[in-house]
Coordinates of C-alpha atoms and ligand atoms in Angstrom, one line a residue:
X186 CA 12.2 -21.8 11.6
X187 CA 13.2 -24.5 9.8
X188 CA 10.6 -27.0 11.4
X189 CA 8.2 -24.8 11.1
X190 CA 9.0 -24.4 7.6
X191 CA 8.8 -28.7 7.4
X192 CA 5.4 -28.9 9.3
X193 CA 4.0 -26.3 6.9
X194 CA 4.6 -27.8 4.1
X195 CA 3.9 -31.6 5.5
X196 CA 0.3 -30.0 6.2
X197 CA -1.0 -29.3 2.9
X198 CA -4.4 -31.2 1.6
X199 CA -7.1 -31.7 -0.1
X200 CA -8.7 -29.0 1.9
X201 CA -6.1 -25.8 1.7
X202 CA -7.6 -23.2 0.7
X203 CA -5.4 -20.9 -1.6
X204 CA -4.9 -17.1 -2.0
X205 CA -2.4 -15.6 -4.2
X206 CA -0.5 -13.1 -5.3
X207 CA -1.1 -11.7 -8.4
X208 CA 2.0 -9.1 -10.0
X209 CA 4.8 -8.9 -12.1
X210 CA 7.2 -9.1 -10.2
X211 CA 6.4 -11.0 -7.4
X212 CA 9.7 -12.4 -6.1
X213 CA 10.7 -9.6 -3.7
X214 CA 7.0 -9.4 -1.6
X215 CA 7.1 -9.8 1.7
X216 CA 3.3 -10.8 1.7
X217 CA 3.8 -14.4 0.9
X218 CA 5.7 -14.6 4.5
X219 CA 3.3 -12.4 6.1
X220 CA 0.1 -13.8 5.4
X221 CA 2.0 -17.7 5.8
X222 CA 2.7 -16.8 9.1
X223 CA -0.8 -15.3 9.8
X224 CA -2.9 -18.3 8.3
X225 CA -0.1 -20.9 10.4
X226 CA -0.4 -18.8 13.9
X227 CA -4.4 -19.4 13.3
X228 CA -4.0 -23.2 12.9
X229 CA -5.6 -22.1 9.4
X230 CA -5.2 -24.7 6.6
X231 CA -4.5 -22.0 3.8
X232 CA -1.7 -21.1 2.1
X233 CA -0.6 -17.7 0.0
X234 CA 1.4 -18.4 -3.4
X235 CA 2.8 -15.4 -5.3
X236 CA 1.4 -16.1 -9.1
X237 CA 3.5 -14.1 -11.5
X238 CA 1.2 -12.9 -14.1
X239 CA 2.8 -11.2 -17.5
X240 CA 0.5 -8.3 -19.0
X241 CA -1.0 -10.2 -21.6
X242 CA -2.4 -12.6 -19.2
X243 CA -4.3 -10.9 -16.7
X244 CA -7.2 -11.6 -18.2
X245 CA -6.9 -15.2 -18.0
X246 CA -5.0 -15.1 -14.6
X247 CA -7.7 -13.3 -12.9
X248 CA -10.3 -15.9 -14.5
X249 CA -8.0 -18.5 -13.3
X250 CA -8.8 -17.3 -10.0
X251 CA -12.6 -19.0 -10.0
X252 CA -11.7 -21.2 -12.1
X253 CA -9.1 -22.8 -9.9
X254 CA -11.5 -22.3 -6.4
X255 CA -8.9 -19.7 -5.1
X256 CA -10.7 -18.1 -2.3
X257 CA -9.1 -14.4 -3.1
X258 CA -5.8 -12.7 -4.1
X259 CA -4.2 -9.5 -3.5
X260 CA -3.2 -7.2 -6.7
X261 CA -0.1 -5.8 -6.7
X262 CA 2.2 -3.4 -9.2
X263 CA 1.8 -2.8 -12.3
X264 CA -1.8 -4.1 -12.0
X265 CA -4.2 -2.5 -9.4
X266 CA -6.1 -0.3 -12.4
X267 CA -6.0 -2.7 -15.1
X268 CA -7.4 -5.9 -12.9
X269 CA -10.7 -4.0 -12.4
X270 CA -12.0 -4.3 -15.8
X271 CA -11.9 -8.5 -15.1
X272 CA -14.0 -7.8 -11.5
X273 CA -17.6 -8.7 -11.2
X274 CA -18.2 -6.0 -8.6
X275 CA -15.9 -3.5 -7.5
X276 CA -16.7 -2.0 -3.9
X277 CA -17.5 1.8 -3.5
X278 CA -13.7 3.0 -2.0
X279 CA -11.9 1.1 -4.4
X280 CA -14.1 2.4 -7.3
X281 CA -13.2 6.0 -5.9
X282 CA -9.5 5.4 -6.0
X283 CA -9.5 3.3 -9.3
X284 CA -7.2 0.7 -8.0
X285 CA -7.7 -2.7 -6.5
X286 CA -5.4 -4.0 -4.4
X287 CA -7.5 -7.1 -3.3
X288 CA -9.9 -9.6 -4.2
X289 CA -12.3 -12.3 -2.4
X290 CA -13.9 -14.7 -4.6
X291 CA -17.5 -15.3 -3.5
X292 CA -19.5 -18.6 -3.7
X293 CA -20.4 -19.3 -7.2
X294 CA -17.3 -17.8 -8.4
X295 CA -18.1 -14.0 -8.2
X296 CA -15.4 -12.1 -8.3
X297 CA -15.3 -8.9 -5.5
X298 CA -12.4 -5.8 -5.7
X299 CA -11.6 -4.4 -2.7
X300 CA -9.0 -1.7 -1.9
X301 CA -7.3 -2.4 1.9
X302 CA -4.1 0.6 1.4
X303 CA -6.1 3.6 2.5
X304 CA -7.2 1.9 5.4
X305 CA -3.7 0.4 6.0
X306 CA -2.4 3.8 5.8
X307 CA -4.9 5.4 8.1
X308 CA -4.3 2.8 10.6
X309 CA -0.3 3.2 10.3
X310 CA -0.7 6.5 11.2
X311 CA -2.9 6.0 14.1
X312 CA -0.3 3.5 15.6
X313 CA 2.0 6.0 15.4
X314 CA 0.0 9.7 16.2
X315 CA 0.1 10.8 13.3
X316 CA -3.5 12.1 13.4
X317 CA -4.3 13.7 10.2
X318 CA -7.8 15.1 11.0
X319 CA -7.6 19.7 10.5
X320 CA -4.0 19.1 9.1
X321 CA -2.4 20.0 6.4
X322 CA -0.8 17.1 4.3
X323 CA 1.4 17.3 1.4
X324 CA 1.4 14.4 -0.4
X325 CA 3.8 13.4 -2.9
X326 CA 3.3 11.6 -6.3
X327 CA 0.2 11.2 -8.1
X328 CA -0.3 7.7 -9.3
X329 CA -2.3 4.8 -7.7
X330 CA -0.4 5.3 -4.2
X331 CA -1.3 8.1 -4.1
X332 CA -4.9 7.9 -4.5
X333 CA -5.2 5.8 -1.8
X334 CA -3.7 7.9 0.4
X335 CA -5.3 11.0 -0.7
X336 CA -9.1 9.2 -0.5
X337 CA -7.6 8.2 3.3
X338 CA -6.7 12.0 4.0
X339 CA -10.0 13.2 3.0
X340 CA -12.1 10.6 4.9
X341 CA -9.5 11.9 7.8
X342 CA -10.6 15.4 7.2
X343 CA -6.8 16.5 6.3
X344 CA -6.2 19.5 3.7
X345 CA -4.5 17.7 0.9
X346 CA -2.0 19.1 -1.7
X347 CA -0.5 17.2 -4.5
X348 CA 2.6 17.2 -5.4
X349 CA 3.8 15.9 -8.5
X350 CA 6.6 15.9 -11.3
X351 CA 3.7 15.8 -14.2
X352 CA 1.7 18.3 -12.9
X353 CA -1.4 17.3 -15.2
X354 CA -1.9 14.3 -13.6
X355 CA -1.8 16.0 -9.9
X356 CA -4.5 18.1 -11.3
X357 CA -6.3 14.8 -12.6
X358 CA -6.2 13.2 -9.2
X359 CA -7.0 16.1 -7.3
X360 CA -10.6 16.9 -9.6
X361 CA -11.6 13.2 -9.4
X362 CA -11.7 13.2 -5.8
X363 CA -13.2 17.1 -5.5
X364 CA -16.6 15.8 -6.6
X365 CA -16.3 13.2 -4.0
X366 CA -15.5 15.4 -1.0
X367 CA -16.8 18.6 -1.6
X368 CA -16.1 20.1 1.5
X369 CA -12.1 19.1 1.5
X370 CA -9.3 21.5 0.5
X371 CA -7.7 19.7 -2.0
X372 CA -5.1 21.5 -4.2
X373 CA -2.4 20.5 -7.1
X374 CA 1.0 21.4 -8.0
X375 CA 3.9 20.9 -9.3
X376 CA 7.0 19.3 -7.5
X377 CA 9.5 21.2 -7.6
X378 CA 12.3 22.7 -5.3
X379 CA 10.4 26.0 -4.8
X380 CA 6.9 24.8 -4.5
X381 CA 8.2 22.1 -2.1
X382 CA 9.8 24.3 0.1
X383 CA 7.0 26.7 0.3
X384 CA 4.5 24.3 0.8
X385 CA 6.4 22.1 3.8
X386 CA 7.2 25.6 5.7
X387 CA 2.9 25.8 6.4
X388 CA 2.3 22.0 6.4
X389 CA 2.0 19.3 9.2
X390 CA 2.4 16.3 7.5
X391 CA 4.7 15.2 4.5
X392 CA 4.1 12.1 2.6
X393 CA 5.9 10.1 0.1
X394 CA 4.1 8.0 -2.0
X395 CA 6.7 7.8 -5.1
X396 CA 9.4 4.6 -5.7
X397 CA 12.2 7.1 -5.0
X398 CA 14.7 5.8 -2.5
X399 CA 13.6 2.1 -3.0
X400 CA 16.1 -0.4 -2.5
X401 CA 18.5 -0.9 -4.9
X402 CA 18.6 3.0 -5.2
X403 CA 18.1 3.6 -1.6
X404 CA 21.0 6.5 -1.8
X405 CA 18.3 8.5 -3.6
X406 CA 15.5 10.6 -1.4
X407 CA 12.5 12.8 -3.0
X408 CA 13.8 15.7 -1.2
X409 CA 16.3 17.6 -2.5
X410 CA 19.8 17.8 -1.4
X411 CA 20.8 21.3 0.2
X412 CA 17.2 22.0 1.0
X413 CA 17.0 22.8 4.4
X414 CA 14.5 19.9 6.3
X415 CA 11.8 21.5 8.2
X416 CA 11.7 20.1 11.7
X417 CA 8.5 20.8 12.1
X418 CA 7.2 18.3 10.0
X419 CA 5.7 14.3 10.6
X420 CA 7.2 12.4 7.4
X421 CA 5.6 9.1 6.7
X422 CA 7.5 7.3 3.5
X423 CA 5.7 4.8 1.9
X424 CA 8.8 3.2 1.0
X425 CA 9.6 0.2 3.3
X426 CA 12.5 -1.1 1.6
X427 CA 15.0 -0.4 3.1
X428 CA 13.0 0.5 6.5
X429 CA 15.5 3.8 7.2
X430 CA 15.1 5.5 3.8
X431 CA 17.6 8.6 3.1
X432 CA 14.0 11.0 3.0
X433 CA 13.5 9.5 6.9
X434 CA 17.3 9.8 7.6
X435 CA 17.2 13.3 6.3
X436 CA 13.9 14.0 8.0
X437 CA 15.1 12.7 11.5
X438 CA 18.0 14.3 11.3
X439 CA 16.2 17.8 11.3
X440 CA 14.2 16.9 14.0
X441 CA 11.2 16.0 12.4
X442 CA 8.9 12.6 13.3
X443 CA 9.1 9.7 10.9
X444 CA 7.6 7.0 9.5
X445 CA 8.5 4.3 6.9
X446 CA 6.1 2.0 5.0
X447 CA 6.4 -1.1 6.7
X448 CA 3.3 -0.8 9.3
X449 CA 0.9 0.5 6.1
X450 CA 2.0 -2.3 3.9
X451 CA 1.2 -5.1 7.5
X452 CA -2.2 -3.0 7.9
X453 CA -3.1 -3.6 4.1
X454 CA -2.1 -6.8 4.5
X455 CA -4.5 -7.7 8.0
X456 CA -7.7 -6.1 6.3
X457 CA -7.5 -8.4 3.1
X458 CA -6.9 -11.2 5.7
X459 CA -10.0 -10.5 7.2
X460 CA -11.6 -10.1 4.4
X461 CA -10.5 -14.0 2.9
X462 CA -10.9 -15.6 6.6
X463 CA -13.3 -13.6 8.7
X464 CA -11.4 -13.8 11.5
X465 CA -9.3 -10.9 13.2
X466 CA -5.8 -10.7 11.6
X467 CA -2.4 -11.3 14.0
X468 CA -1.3 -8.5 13.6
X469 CA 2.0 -9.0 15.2
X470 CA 2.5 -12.2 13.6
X471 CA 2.1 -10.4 10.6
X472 CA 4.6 -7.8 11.4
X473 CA 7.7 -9.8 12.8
X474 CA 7.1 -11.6 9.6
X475 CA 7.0 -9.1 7.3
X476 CA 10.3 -7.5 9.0
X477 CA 11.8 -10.6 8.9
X478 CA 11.1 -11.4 5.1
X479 CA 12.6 -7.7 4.5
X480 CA 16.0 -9.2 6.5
X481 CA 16.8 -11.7 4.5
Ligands
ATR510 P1 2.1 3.7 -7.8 O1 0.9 2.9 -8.3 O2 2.9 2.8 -6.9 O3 1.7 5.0 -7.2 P2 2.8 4.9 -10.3 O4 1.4 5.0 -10.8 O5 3.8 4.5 -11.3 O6 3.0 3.9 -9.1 O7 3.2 6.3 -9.7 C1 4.4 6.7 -9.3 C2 4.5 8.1 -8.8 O8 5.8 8.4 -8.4 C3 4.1 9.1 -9.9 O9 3.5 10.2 -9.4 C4 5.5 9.5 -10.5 O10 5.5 10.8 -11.1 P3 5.0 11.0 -12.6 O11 3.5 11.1 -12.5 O12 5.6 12.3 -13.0 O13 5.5 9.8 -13.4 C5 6.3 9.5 -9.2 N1 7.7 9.3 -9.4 C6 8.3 8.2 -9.8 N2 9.6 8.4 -9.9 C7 9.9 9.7 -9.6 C8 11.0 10.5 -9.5 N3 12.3 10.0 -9.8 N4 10.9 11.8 -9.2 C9 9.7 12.3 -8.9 N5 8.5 11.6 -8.9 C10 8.6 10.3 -9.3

């Protein structure tokens, strides 16, 4: 690794190309690794820099973008929604789910949003059968997460409810994207111990999109403690940090099939790849990476 690490750097000129990363806070990604790995195992001369951006900057950051000839970026927390007001053109998905989570910068400095989580998402679950399509999902949390993967259920053609501690904005999420798919089930709730355990005993698929169990509070899991797991269920956790989160230990346990975040966050991560390069992401490149980033 360490060579490799050498020849990397040794190789950088006049003509890399740059992509970044723009968050706050950006020291813990695994993406700089990932897409590193993807551009060297392509003999690509580009590189991926994580550009912490503070909140009173975005503007100027995102600007800095064209300015500076980057050829994209990804987006990352707290920014998604706020980083499409400083777009030139925002594509139809990404409008729909109010969040960008990618951008390319075009030739003469245009400036494109693209969101690559619902489709990182959808093909996570594929990998794995987890075929949504006539289900019933329960999705929990409603923030920008969220959205992605409810706009992902509904293209499916999954019955969506939303679970959420502020139940207004479950409510909120679950009217903007009624209009959009008319013919979906989509209902709101609250999260709480009772509607949680009514609503897992009919459902097929549980999914947690909140921060809850996240390294360094990984001894804490969205589902309740003394609430009985129902086997039946497929769990996908959108948390990939640490890859066995207490909700997937508590899941397994019961019998149920799991699934942590790591795959959707390398799926994300392969679309806005193809997106910068035009060529097909290595995908496994992108994974051992990724895993191995999370190691150290
Ligand atoms: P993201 O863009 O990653 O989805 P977000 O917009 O901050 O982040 O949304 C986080 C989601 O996780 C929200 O739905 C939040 O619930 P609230 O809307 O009530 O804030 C949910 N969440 C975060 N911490 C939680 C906790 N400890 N228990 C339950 N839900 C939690």
């Amino acid at each position: 690794m360490q060579s490799l690490d050498m020849n990397l750097l040794s190789a950088i000129t006049g003509e890399t190309k740059l992509v970044g990363l723009i968050g706050w806070p950006v020291g813990h990604s695994l993406s700089p690794a990932m897409h590193n790995s993807a551009f060297a195992a392509l003999n690509l001369n580009w590189r991926y820099v994580p550009l912490p951006v503070l909140p009173e900057r975005l503007g100027e950051a995102v600007a800095g973008l064209r300015a500076l000839s980057f050829v994209g970026a990804n987006v990352t927390v707290p920014y998604k929604e706020a980083v499409i007001s400083y777009l030139d053109e925002v594509a139809p998905e990404a409008e729909a789910i109010g969040a960008v989570n990618t951008i390319v910068v075009r030739e003469g400095g245009k400036l494109i949003g693209y969101n690559t989580d619902w489709q990182g998402f959808l093909t996570a679950l594929s990998e794995s059968d987890f075929n949504p399509q006539g289900k019933r999902a329960l999705v929990l949390g409603a923030g920008g997460a969220a959205r992605a993967v409810v706009y992902a259920l509904a293209q499916a053609g999954a019955q969506v409810t939303v679970l959420n501690r502020t139940p207004a904005r479950a409510q909120a999420l679950v009217q903007d994207f009624s209009s959009l798919f008319p013919s979906t089930s989509l209902f709101a709730l609250p999260l709480t111990l009772q509607t949680l355990e009514e609503r897992t005993a009919e459902a097929h698929l549980l999914i947690n999109t909140t921060p809850v169990g996240t390294w360094p509070e990984a001894g804490k899991s969205i589902w309740a403690e003394g609430l009985a797991f129902p086997g039946h269920l497929s769990v996908f956790d959108m948390v990939y940090n640490p890859r066995q989160t207490k909700l997937l230990r508590q899941a397994r346990a019961a019998g149920a099939k799991v699934l942590g975040g790591l795959g959707m966050l390398v799926h994300q991560g392969a679309v806005a790849f193809e997106l910068w390069t035009g060529e097909k992401a290595p995908v496994e490149t992108m994974y051992e990476a990724a895993s191995k980033a999370l190691r150290r």
